[in-house]
Amino acid sequence: MVSTEVLIERVHTGDVAVAALDLVDVGGNPAVMARAILLACEAITAKITETRAEVLAHLERAGVPVDSAPATDLQQRHTLTLEVADASTAMQAERVLVEAGFEPWATWTGGARRSFEHHAGQRTVVRSGDATSVVRLQWQRQAAPSSGIARVLRPTEADWATIELPTLLWRSYPVVRVLRLVAERVGLRHRQNASLGPFLSTPVSLLNPLLDLVDATSGDTVVDIGCGDGRLLEAAARRGCVAVGFERDPVLAERARQRVTDAGIGNRVTVITGDARGVGLDDADIVFVFLPTDVVARLLPDLLTTLRPGARLVAHEQNRLPAGLHPLPDERHMVVSEQALTVAHVWRR
Ligand SMILES: C[S@@+](CC[C@H](N)C(=O)[O-])C[C@H]1O[C@@H](n2cnc3c(N)ncnc32)[C@H](O)[C@@H]1O
C-alpha cells in the first residue's frame, strides 16, 4: 500500500511527478492524490515555461547575454536557473528583470556589494503573484575557494547583510571573520543577522488548505512569523480569525496592511513592522511559519515553549526538515492544490 509518506519523501528528494505516475493506477486515496500531484506539476511546469520565455525575451531585448537556460529544474518548483558570464552580467540582468516586476532577494551596497561581486556565484530575483517565480542568475565564481579553510573564511550572505565595513576593509574580511567565529564559539558574541530568510510567498491556492489542516476557525488568533505581503493574514481574516503578522521589511509590512485594508478586513488584522524573533505568542491559537528549514529548526524550541495548550504550529516547505530536529512534528501532510504543492509539518500543544 502506497502512503503519502512516500510522496512526501519524493517531494524532498526529487521529482514527485515521477512518483505520482507510478501511483495513478493504485486504487483509493493515493490515486486521487497522485492525480492531483500530476495536475499541480503540470500547472507549475506550464507557468515556469511561460516565465522562462518571458524572462529570456526581456533579456534579449535589453541585450543581456544568457549562456544557457537549462530546463532541468524540478517540475514541482517554480525555480528557473539562467547561466550568465559573470557578476556584472547578473546585475545587469537583475535590473532588467526588476523592471519586469521581479524583486531582488537581497541588496547590498558599498563594500559589501563589492565583496559579493567578488565572492558570490549567484543572484536571485523573485516575482510573487498568484504563483511564485524564482529566477536564479548563476555564474562561475572568479575566486572559487579551493580549500576547506578558504571556504570557511569566505564571507557569507549573512556577513554581507550584517557587517558594515568600509570598501577597503572588505579585503581583510577573512581576519574579521576569524574573530567573529571565535567570539561566537566562546559565547562573547551572538550571530546578529536579523533576517530569518528572504521573501518568498506561499502560493495563494495553498493558503486555505494549510489553514484547514490546523482547523483555523472564526475567533482563532493566527500569527504569521514573517508575514511578507500579508496573503496568509488575509486568508485567515476572511474566515473570521484575528490575524497578526510580524514583518521586518517595512515595504512588505506596508504592502500587507494595504492588502487587508483593500480587502475590507483591516479591522481583524495587525501587521507589526519589526523583528519576529522572541515575540510573545501566548495569545496565539495558530502560528504559521514559512521560512527555510534550518531557520525553522532553530526557532522551534522557543516558539513551542511560548505556545499555550491547544495551540498549533504549522511550518511548510518543500525541503526536508533537518536531521536531529527536536521535537519532531506531530503530523506531516502533503498539501496539493490545482497549481502548487508543499509539505506541511504540524506541532500540536
Ligand atoms: C518566506 S517569506 C514568507 C512570507 C509569508 N509568510 C508567506 O507565507 O507568504 C519570509 C518573510 O519573513 C520576513 N522576515 C525575515 N526575517 C524576519 C524577522 N527577523 N522578523 C520578521 N520578519 C522576517 C521576510 O522579510 C519575508 O517576508
CSV table of C-alpha atoms and ligand atoms in Angstrom, one decimal:
chain,number,residue,atom,x,y,z
A,1,MET,CA,0.0,0.0,0.0
A,2,VAL,CA,1.5,3.3,-1.0
A,3,SER,CA,1.4,6.0,1.6
A,4,THR,CA,1.6,9.8,1.4
A,5,GLU,CA,4.9,9.4,3.3
A,6,VAL,CA,6.3,8.0,0.1
A,7,LEU,CA,5.1,11.1,-1.8
A,8,ILE,CA,6.4,13.4,0.8
A,9,GLU,CA,9.8,11.8,0.6
A,10,ARG,CA,9.8,12.3,-3.2
A,11,VAL,CA,8.9,16.0,-2.7
A,12,HIS,CA,12.1,16.2,-0.6
A,13,THR,CA,14.4,14.2,-2.7
A,14,GLY,CA,13.3,14.5,-6.3
A,15,ASP,CA,10.6,14.8,-8.9
A,16,VAL,CA,7.4,14.0,-7.2
A,17,ALA,CA,5.6,13.8,-10.5
A,18,VAL,CA,7.5,10.7,-11.4
A,19,ALA,CA,6.5,9.0,-8.1
A,20,ALA,CA,2.9,10.1,-8.8
A,21,LEU,CA,2.9,8.5,-12.2
A,22,ASP,CA,3.7,5.2,-10.5
A,23,LEU,CA,0.7,5.6,-8.2
A,24,VAL,CA,-2.1,6.6,-10.6
A,25,ASP,CA,-3.1,3.0,-11.1
A,26,VAL,CA,-3.3,2.3,-7.4
A,27,GLY,CA,-6.8,2.3,-6.0
A,28,GLY,CA,-8.1,4.5,-3.2
A,29,ASN,CA,-6.7,7.8,-1.8
A,30,PRO,CA,-3.2,7.5,-3.2
A,31,ALA,CA,-4.5,7.5,-6.7
A,32,VAL,CA,-6.6,10.6,-6.1
A,33,MET,CA,-3.5,12.3,-4.5
A,34,ALA,CA,-1.3,11.1,-7.4
A,35,ARG,CA,-3.7,12.7,-10.0
A,36,ALA,CA,-3.8,16.0,-8.0
A,37,ILE,CA,0.0,16.0,-7.9
A,38,LEU,CA,0.3,15.4,-11.6
A,39,LEU,CA,-2.1,18.3,-12.3
A,40,ALA,CA,-0.2,20.6,-9.9
A,41,CYS,CA,3.2,19.7,-11.5
A,42,GLU,CA,1.7,20.3,-15.0
A,43,ALA,CA,0.5,23.7,-13.9
A,44,ILE,CA,3.8,24.6,-12.3
A,45,THR,CA,5.7,23.4,-15.4
A,46,ALA,CA,3.5,25.4,-17.7
A,47,LYS,CA,4.0,28.5,-15.5
A,48,ILE,CA,7.8,28.2,-15.3
A,49,THR,CA,8.0,27.6,-19.1
A,50,GLU,CA,5.9,30.7,-19.7
A,51,THR,CA,8.2,32.7,-17.3
A,52,ARG,CA,11.3,31.3,-19.0
A,53,ALA,CA,10.1,32.6,-22.4
A,54,GLU,CA,9.1,35.9,-20.9
A,55,VAL,CA,12.4,36.4,-19.0
A,56,LEU,CA,14.6,35.4,-21.9
A,57,ALA,CA,12.7,37.8,-24.2
A,58,HIS,CA,13.2,40.7,-21.8
A,59,LEU,CA,16.9,39.9,-21.5
A,60,GLU,CA,17.3,39.6,-25.3
A,61,ARG,CA,15.6,42.9,-25.9
A,62,ALA,CA,17.9,44.6,-23.4
A,63,GLY,CA,21.0,42.9,-25.0
A,64,VAL,CA,21.9,40.9,-21.9
A,65,PRO,CA,23.6,37.7,-22.9
A,66,VAL,CA,22.5,34.4,-21.3
A,67,ASP,CA,24.7,31.4,-21.8
A,68,SER,CA,22.1,28.8,-21.1
A,69,ALA,CA,18.7,28.3,-19.5
A,70,PRO,CA,18.7,24.6,-18.6
A,71,ALA,CA,15.2,23.2,-18.4
A,72,THR,CA,16.2,20.7,-15.7
A,73,ASP,CA,14.7,22.3,-12.7
A,74,LEU,CA,12.4,20.0,-10.7
A,75,GLN,CA,8.8,20.1,-12.1
A,76,GLN,CA,7.4,20.8,-8.7
A,77,ARG,CA,9.2,24.1,-8.1
A,78,HIS,CA,8.9,27.5,-9.6
A,79,THR,CA,12.6,28.0,-9.9
A,80,LEU,CA,14.4,28.8,-13.1
A,81,THR,CA,18.2,28.9,-13.5
A,82,LEU,CA,19.9,31.1,-16.1
A,83,GLU,CA,23.7,30.9,-16.6
A,84,VAL,CA,25.4,34.2,-17.2
A,85,ALA,CA,29.1,35.1,-17.8
A,86,ASP,CA,29.8,37.0,-14.5
A,87,ALA,CA,28.5,39.0,-11.6
A,88,SER,CA,28.2,42.2,-13.6
A,89,THR,CA,26.0,40.5,-16.3
A,90,ALA,CA,23.9,39.0,-13.5
A,91,MET,CA,23.5,42.5,-12.0
A,92,GLN,CA,22.6,43.9,-15.5
A,93,ALA,CA,20.0,41.0,-15.9
A,94,GLU,CA,18.7,41.8,-12.4
A,95,ARG,CA,18.0,45.4,-13.4
A,96,VAL,CA,16.1,44.3,-16.5
A,97,LEU,CA,14.0,41.8,-14.5
A,98,VAL,CA,13.3,44.3,-11.7
A,99,GLU,CA,11.8,46.5,-14.4
A,100,ALA,CA,9.7,43.5,-15.5
A,101,GLY,CA,8.2,43.2,-12.0
A,102,PHE,CA,10.7,40.9,-10.2
A,103,GLU,CA,12.3,41.8,-6.9
A,104,PRO,CA,15.9,41.1,-5.8
A,105,TRP,CA,16.2,38.7,-3.0
A,106,ALA,CA,18.8,40.7,-1.2
A,107,THR,CA,20.5,44.1,-1.8
A,108,TRP,CA,23.9,45.3,-0.5
A,109,THR,CA,25.7,48.5,-1.0
A,110,GLY,CA,29.3,49.8,-0.8
A,111,GLY,CA,32.0,47.4,0.3
A,112,ALA,CA,29.5,44.5,0.9
A,113,ARG,CA,28.4,44.7,-2.7
A,114,ARG,CA,32.0,44.7,-4.0
A,115,SER,CA,32.8,41.7,-1.8
A,116,PHE,CA,29.6,40.0,-3.0
A,117,GLU,CA,30.6,40.5,-6.6
A,118,HIS,CA,34.0,39.0,-5.9
A,119,HIS,CA,33.0,36.0,-3.9
A,120,ALA,CA,29.4,35.0,-4.9
A,121,GLY,CA,28.2,32.8,-7.6
A,122,GLN,CA,24.5,33.6,-7.9
A,123,ARG,CA,21.9,36.3,-7.6
A,124,THR,CA,18.2,35.6,-7.2
A,125,VAL,CA,15.1,37.6,-8.1
A,126,VAL,CA,11.5,36.6,-7.3
A,127,ARG,CA,8.1,37.5,-8.6
A,128,SER,CA,5.2,36.8,-6.3
A,129,GLY,CA,1.8,36.9,-7.8
A,130,ASP,CA,-0.8,34.1,-7.6
A,131,ALA,CA,2.1,31.8,-8.5
A,132,THR,CA,5.7,32.5,-7.4
A,133,SER,CA,8.5,32.6,-10.0
A,134,VAL,CA,12.1,32.4,-8.8
A,135,VAL,CA,14.9,33.2,-11.3
A,136,ARG,CA,18.4,32.3,-10.2
A,137,LEU,CA,21.2,34.0,-12.2
A,138,GLN,CA,24.3,31.9,-11.9
A,139,TRP,CA,27.9,32.4,-12.9
A,140,GLN,CA,31.3,30.8,-12.4
A,141,ARG,CA,32.8,32.3,-9.3
A,142,GLN,CA,36.1,34.0,-10.1
A,143,ALA,CA,37.7,33.3,-6.8
A,144,ALA,CA,36.4,29.8,-6.3
A,145,PRO,CA,37.6,28.7,-2.8
A,146,SER,CA,39.9,25.7,-3.2
A,147,SER,CA,40.5,24.5,0.4
A,148,GLY,CA,38.1,24.0,3.3
A,149,ILE,CA,39.8,26.8,5.2
A,150,ALA,CA,39.3,29.2,2.3
A,151,ARG,CA,35.6,28.2,2.2
A,152,VAL,CA,35.2,28.9,5.9
A,153,LEU,CA,36.8,32.3,5.6
A,154,ARG,CA,34.7,33.4,2.6
A,155,PRO,CA,32.0,35.9,3.6
A,156,THR,CA,28.5,34.5,3.7
A,157,GLU,CA,25.2,36.2,2.8
A,158,ALA,CA,24.7,36.9,6.4
A,159,ASP,CA,28.0,38.7,6.5
A,160,TRP,CA,27.2,40.9,3.6
A,161,ALA,CA,23.9,41.7,5.3
A,162,THR,CA,25.2,42.4,8.7
A,163,ILE,CA,28.8,43.7,8.5
A,164,GLU,CA,29.3,47.4,7.8
A,165,LEU,CA,32.8,47.7,6.6
A,166,PRO,CA,34.4,50.4,4.5
A,167,THR,CA,35.1,49.1,1.0
A,168,LEU,CA,38.8,48.8,1.5
A,169,LEU,CA,38.5,46.8,4.7
A,170,TRP,CA,36.4,44.1,2.9
A,171,ARG,CA,39.8,42.8,1.6
A,172,SER,CA,40.8,42.0,5.1
A,173,TYR,CA,37.5,40.3,5.8
A,174,PRO,CA,39.0,36.9,6.5
A,175,VAL,CA,40.6,38.3,9.6
A,176,VAL,CA,37.3,39.8,10.8
A,177,ARG,CA,35.6,36.5,10.1
A,178,VAL,CA,38.0,34.5,12.2
A,179,LEU,CA,37.5,36.9,15.1
A,180,ARG,CA,33.7,36.7,14.6
A,181,LEU,CA,33.8,32.9,14.5
A,182,VAL,CA,35.9,32.7,17.7
A,183,ALA,CA,33.7,35.2,19.5
A,184,GLU,CA,30.6,33.3,18.6
A,185,ARG,CA,32.2,30.0,19.6
A,186,VAL,CA,33.2,31.2,23.1
A,187,GLY,CA,29.8,32.9,23.5
A,188,LEU,CA,31.1,36.5,23.5
A,189,ARG,CA,29.1,37.4,20.5
A,190,HIS,CA,25.8,36.0,19.1
A,191,ARG,CA,25.0,35.9,15.4
A,192,GLN,CA,23.3,39.1,14.7
A,193,ASN,CA,21.8,38.6,11.3
A,194,ALA,CA,18.2,39.6,12.0
A,195,SER,CA,17.0,38.1,8.7
A,196,LEU,CA,15.2,34.7,9.1
A,197,GLY,CA,15.0,34.4,5.3
A,198,PRO,CA,14.1,36.2,2.1
A,199,PHE,CA,10.6,36.9,0.9
A,200,LEU,CA,9.0,34.0,-1.0
A,201,SER,CA,5.3,33.8,-0.9
A,202,THR,CA,3.1,30.9,-0.1
A,203,PRO,CA,1.1,30.2,-3.3
A,204,VAL,CA,-2.4,31.6,-2.8
A,205,SER,CA,-4.1,28.3,-3.7
A,206,LEU,CA,-2.3,26.6,-0.7
A,207,LEU,CA,-3.4,29.1,2.0
A,208,ASN,CA,-6.8,27.7,2.7
A,209,PRO,CA,-5.7,24.0,2.6
A,210,LEU,CA,-2.9,24.9,5.1
A,211,LEU,CA,-5.3,26.8,7.4
A,212,ASP,CA,-7.8,23.8,7.1
A,213,LEU,CA,-5.1,21.5,8.3
A,214,VAL,CA,-4.8,23.3,11.7
A,215,ASP,CA,-8.6,23.9,11.9
A,216,ALA,CA,-8.4,27.7,11.8
A,217,THR,CA,-11.9,28.8,12.6
A,218,SER,CA,-13.6,32.1,13.4
A,219,GLY,CA,-12.3,33.7,16.6
A,220,ASP,CA,-8.9,32.0,16.4
A,221,THR,CA,-5.8,34.1,16.6
A,222,VAL,CA,-3.4,33.3,13.8
A,223,VAL,CA,0.2,34.7,13.9
A,224,ASP,CA,2.4,34.7,10.8
A,225,ILE,CA,6.1,34.9,11.6
A,226,GLY,CA,7.5,36.9,8.7
A,227,CYS,CA,4.2,37.7,7.0
A,228,GLY,CA,5.6,39.0,3.7
A,229,ASP,CA,2.8,40.6,1.6
A,230,GLY,CA,0.1,39.5,4.1
A,231,ARG,CA,-1.6,36.9,2.0
A,232,LEU,CA,-1.9,34.4,4.9
A,233,LEU,CA,-3.2,37.1,7.1
A,234,GLU,CA,-5.9,37.9,4.6
A,235,ALA,CA,-6.9,34.3,4.1
A,236,ALA,CA,-7.1,33.8,7.9
A,237,ALA,CA,-9.1,37.1,8.5
A,238,ARG,CA,-11.5,36.2,5.7
A,239,ARG,CA,-12.6,33.1,7.7
A,240,GLY,CA,-13.1,35.2,10.8
A,241,CYS,CA,-9.8,34.8,12.5
A,242,VAL,CA,-7.9,37.6,14.2
A,243,ALA,CA,-4.6,37.7,12.3
A,244,VAL,CA,-1.3,39.2,13.4
A,245,GLY,CA,1.8,39.4,11.2
A,246,PHE,CA,5.4,40.3,12.1
A,247,GLU,CA,7.5,41.5,9.2
A,248,ARG,CA,10.9,43.1,9.4
A,249,ASP,CA,10.8,44.6,5.9
A,250,PRO,CA,8.8,47.9,6.1
A,251,VAL,CA,7.9,47.8,2.4
A,252,LEU,CA,6.4,44.4,2.7
A,253,ALA,CA,4.7,45.2,6.0
A,254,GLU,CA,3.0,48.2,4.3
A,255,ARG,CA,2.0,46.0,1.4
A,256,ALA,CA,0.4,43.6,3.8
A,257,ARG,CA,-1.5,46.4,5.6
A,258,GLN,CA,-2.7,47.8,2.2
A,259,ARG,CA,-3.8,44.3,1.1
A,260,VAL,CA,-6.1,43.7,4.1
A,261,THR,CA,-7.4,47.3,4.0
A,262,ASP,CA,-8.3,46.9,0.3
A,263,ALA,CA,-10.0,43.6,1.2
A,264,GLY,CA,-12.1,45.4,3.8
A,265,ILE,CA,-10.8,43.2,6.7
A,266,GLY,CA,-8.2,45.5,8.1
A,267,ASN,CA,-10.1,45.6,11.5
A,268,ARG,CA,-9.2,41.9,12.1
A,269,VAL,CA,-5.5,42.2,11.1
A,270,THR,CA,-2.5,43.8,12.8
A,271,VAL,CA,0.8,44.0,11.0
A,272,ILE,CA,3.8,44.8,13.2
A,273,THR,CA,6.9,46.1,11.5
A,274,GLY,CA,9.9,44.6,13.2
A,275,ASP,CA,11.9,41.5,14.2
A,276,ALA,CA,9.7,38.5,14.9
A,277,ARG,CA,12.4,36.7,16.9
A,278,GLY,CA,11.5,36.4,20.6
A,279,VAL,CA,8.0,37.8,20.3
A,280,GLY,CA,5.4,36.6,22.8
A,281,LEU,CA,2.9,34.1,21.3
A,282,ASP,CA,0.8,33.4,24.4
A,283,ASP,CA,-2.4,34.6,22.7
A,284,ALA,CA,-1.9,32.6,19.5
A,285,ASP,CA,-4.0,29.7,18.6
A,286,ILE,CA,-2.2,29.1,15.4
A,287,VAL,CA,1.4,30.1,14.4
A,288,PHE,CA,2.3,29.9,10.8
A,289,VAL,CA,5.9,29.7,9.6
A,290,PHE,CA,7.1,29.7,6.0
A,291,LEU,CA,10.9,30.0,6.4
A,292,PRO,CA,14.0,28.0,5.4
A,293,THR,CA,14.0,24.6,7.2
A,294,ASP,CA,17.3,25.3,9.1
A,295,VAL,CA,15.7,28.5,10.5
A,296,VAL,CA,12.5,26.7,11.5
A,297,ALA,CA,14.7,24.1,13.3
A,298,ARG,CA,16.5,26.9,15.1
A,299,LEU,CA,13.3,28.8,16.1
A,300,LEU,CA,11.2,25.8,17.0
A,301,PRO,CA,12.1,25.2,20.7
A,302,ASP,CA,11.4,28.9,21.6
A,303,LEU,CA,8.2,29.0,19.5
A,304,LEU,CA,6.8,25.9,21.1
A,305,THR,CA,7.6,26.8,24.7
A,306,THR,CA,5.6,30.0,24.3
A,307,LEU,CA,2.5,28.3,22.9
A,308,ARG,CA,-0.4,27.6,25.2
A,309,PRO,CA,-2.1,24.2,25.4
A,310,GLY,CA,-4.3,23.6,22.3
A,311,ALA,CA,-2.3,25.9,20.1
A,312,ARG,CA,-0.9,24.6,16.8
A,313,LEU,CA,2.2,25.5,14.8
A,314,VAL,CA,2.4,24.8,11.1
A,315,ALA,CA,5.5,25.1,9.0
A,316,HIS,CA,5.5,24.3,5.3
A,317,GLU,CA,8.4,23.8,3.0
A,318,GLN,CA,9.3,21.5,0.1
A,319,ASN,CA,12.7,20.8,1.7
A,320,ARG,CA,13.1,18.1,4.3
A,321,LEU,CA,13.4,19.4,7.9
A,322,PRO,CA,17.0,19.0,9.2
A,323,ALA,CA,18.0,15.7,10.9
A,324,GLY,CA,18.1,15.9,14.7
A,325,LEU,CA,15.1,18.3,14.7
A,326,HIS,CA,13.6,18.4,18.1
A,327,PRO,CA,10.7,18.0,18.8
A,328,LEU,CA,9.6,16.1,15.7
A,329,PRO,CA,6.3,17.3,14.2
A,330,ASP,CA,3.2,15.6,15.4
A,331,GLU,CA,1.9,15.3,11.8
A,332,ARG,CA,3.2,15.7,8.3
A,333,HIS,CA,0.9,16.3,5.4
A,334,MET,CA,1.3,16.7,1.7
A,335,VAL,CA,-0.7,19.7,0.6
A,336,VAL,CA,-1.7,19.9,-3.1
A,337,SER,CA,-3.8,22.5,-4.9
A,338,GLU,CA,-4.5,22.8,-8.6
A,339,GLN,CA,-1.4,25.0,-9.1
A,340,ALA,CA,1.0,24.2,-6.3
A,341,LEU,CA,2.2,21.7,-3.7
A,342,THR,CA,4.1,21.7,-0.4
A,343,VAL,CA,4.7,19.7,2.7
A,344,ALA,CA,3.2,20.9,6.0
A,345,HIS,CA,4.6,20.0,9.4
A,346,VAL,CA,2.2,20.4,12.3
A,347,TRP,CA,3.1,20.6,16.0
A,348,ARG,CA,0.1,20.5,18.5
A,349,ARG,CA,0.5,21.7,22.1
B,1,LIG,C1,9.4,33.1,3.0
B,1,LIG,S1,8.7,34.7,3.4
B,1,LIG,C2,7.1,34.1,3.9
B,1,LIG,C3,6.0,35.2,3.7
B,1,LIG,C4,4.6,34.8,4.1
B,1,LIG,N1,4.6,34.2,5.4
B,1,LIG,C5,4.1,33.7,3.2
B,1,LIG,O1,4.0,32.6,3.6
B,1,LIG,O2,3.7,34.1,2.0
B,1,LIG,C6,9.6,35.1,4.9
B,1,LIG,C7,9.3,36.5,5.4
B,1,LIG,O3,9.9,36.7,6.6
B,1,LIG,C8,10.4,38.0,6.7
B,1,LIG,N2,11.5,38.0,7.7
B,1,LIG,C9,12.7,37.6,7.7
B,1,LIG,N3,13.4,37.8,8.9
B,1,LIG,C10,12.4,38.3,9.7
B,1,LIG,C11,12.5,38.7,11.1
B,1,LIG,N4,13.6,38.6,11.8
B,1,LIG,N5,11.4,39.2,11.6
B,1,LIG,C12,10.3,39.4,10.9
B,1,LIG,N6,10.2,39.0,9.6
B,1,LIG,C13,11.2,38.5,9.0
B,1,LIG,C14,11.0,38.3,5.3
B,1,LIG,O4,11.1,39.6,5.0
B,1,LIG,C15,9.9,37.6,4.4
B,1,LIG,O5,8.9,38.5,4.1
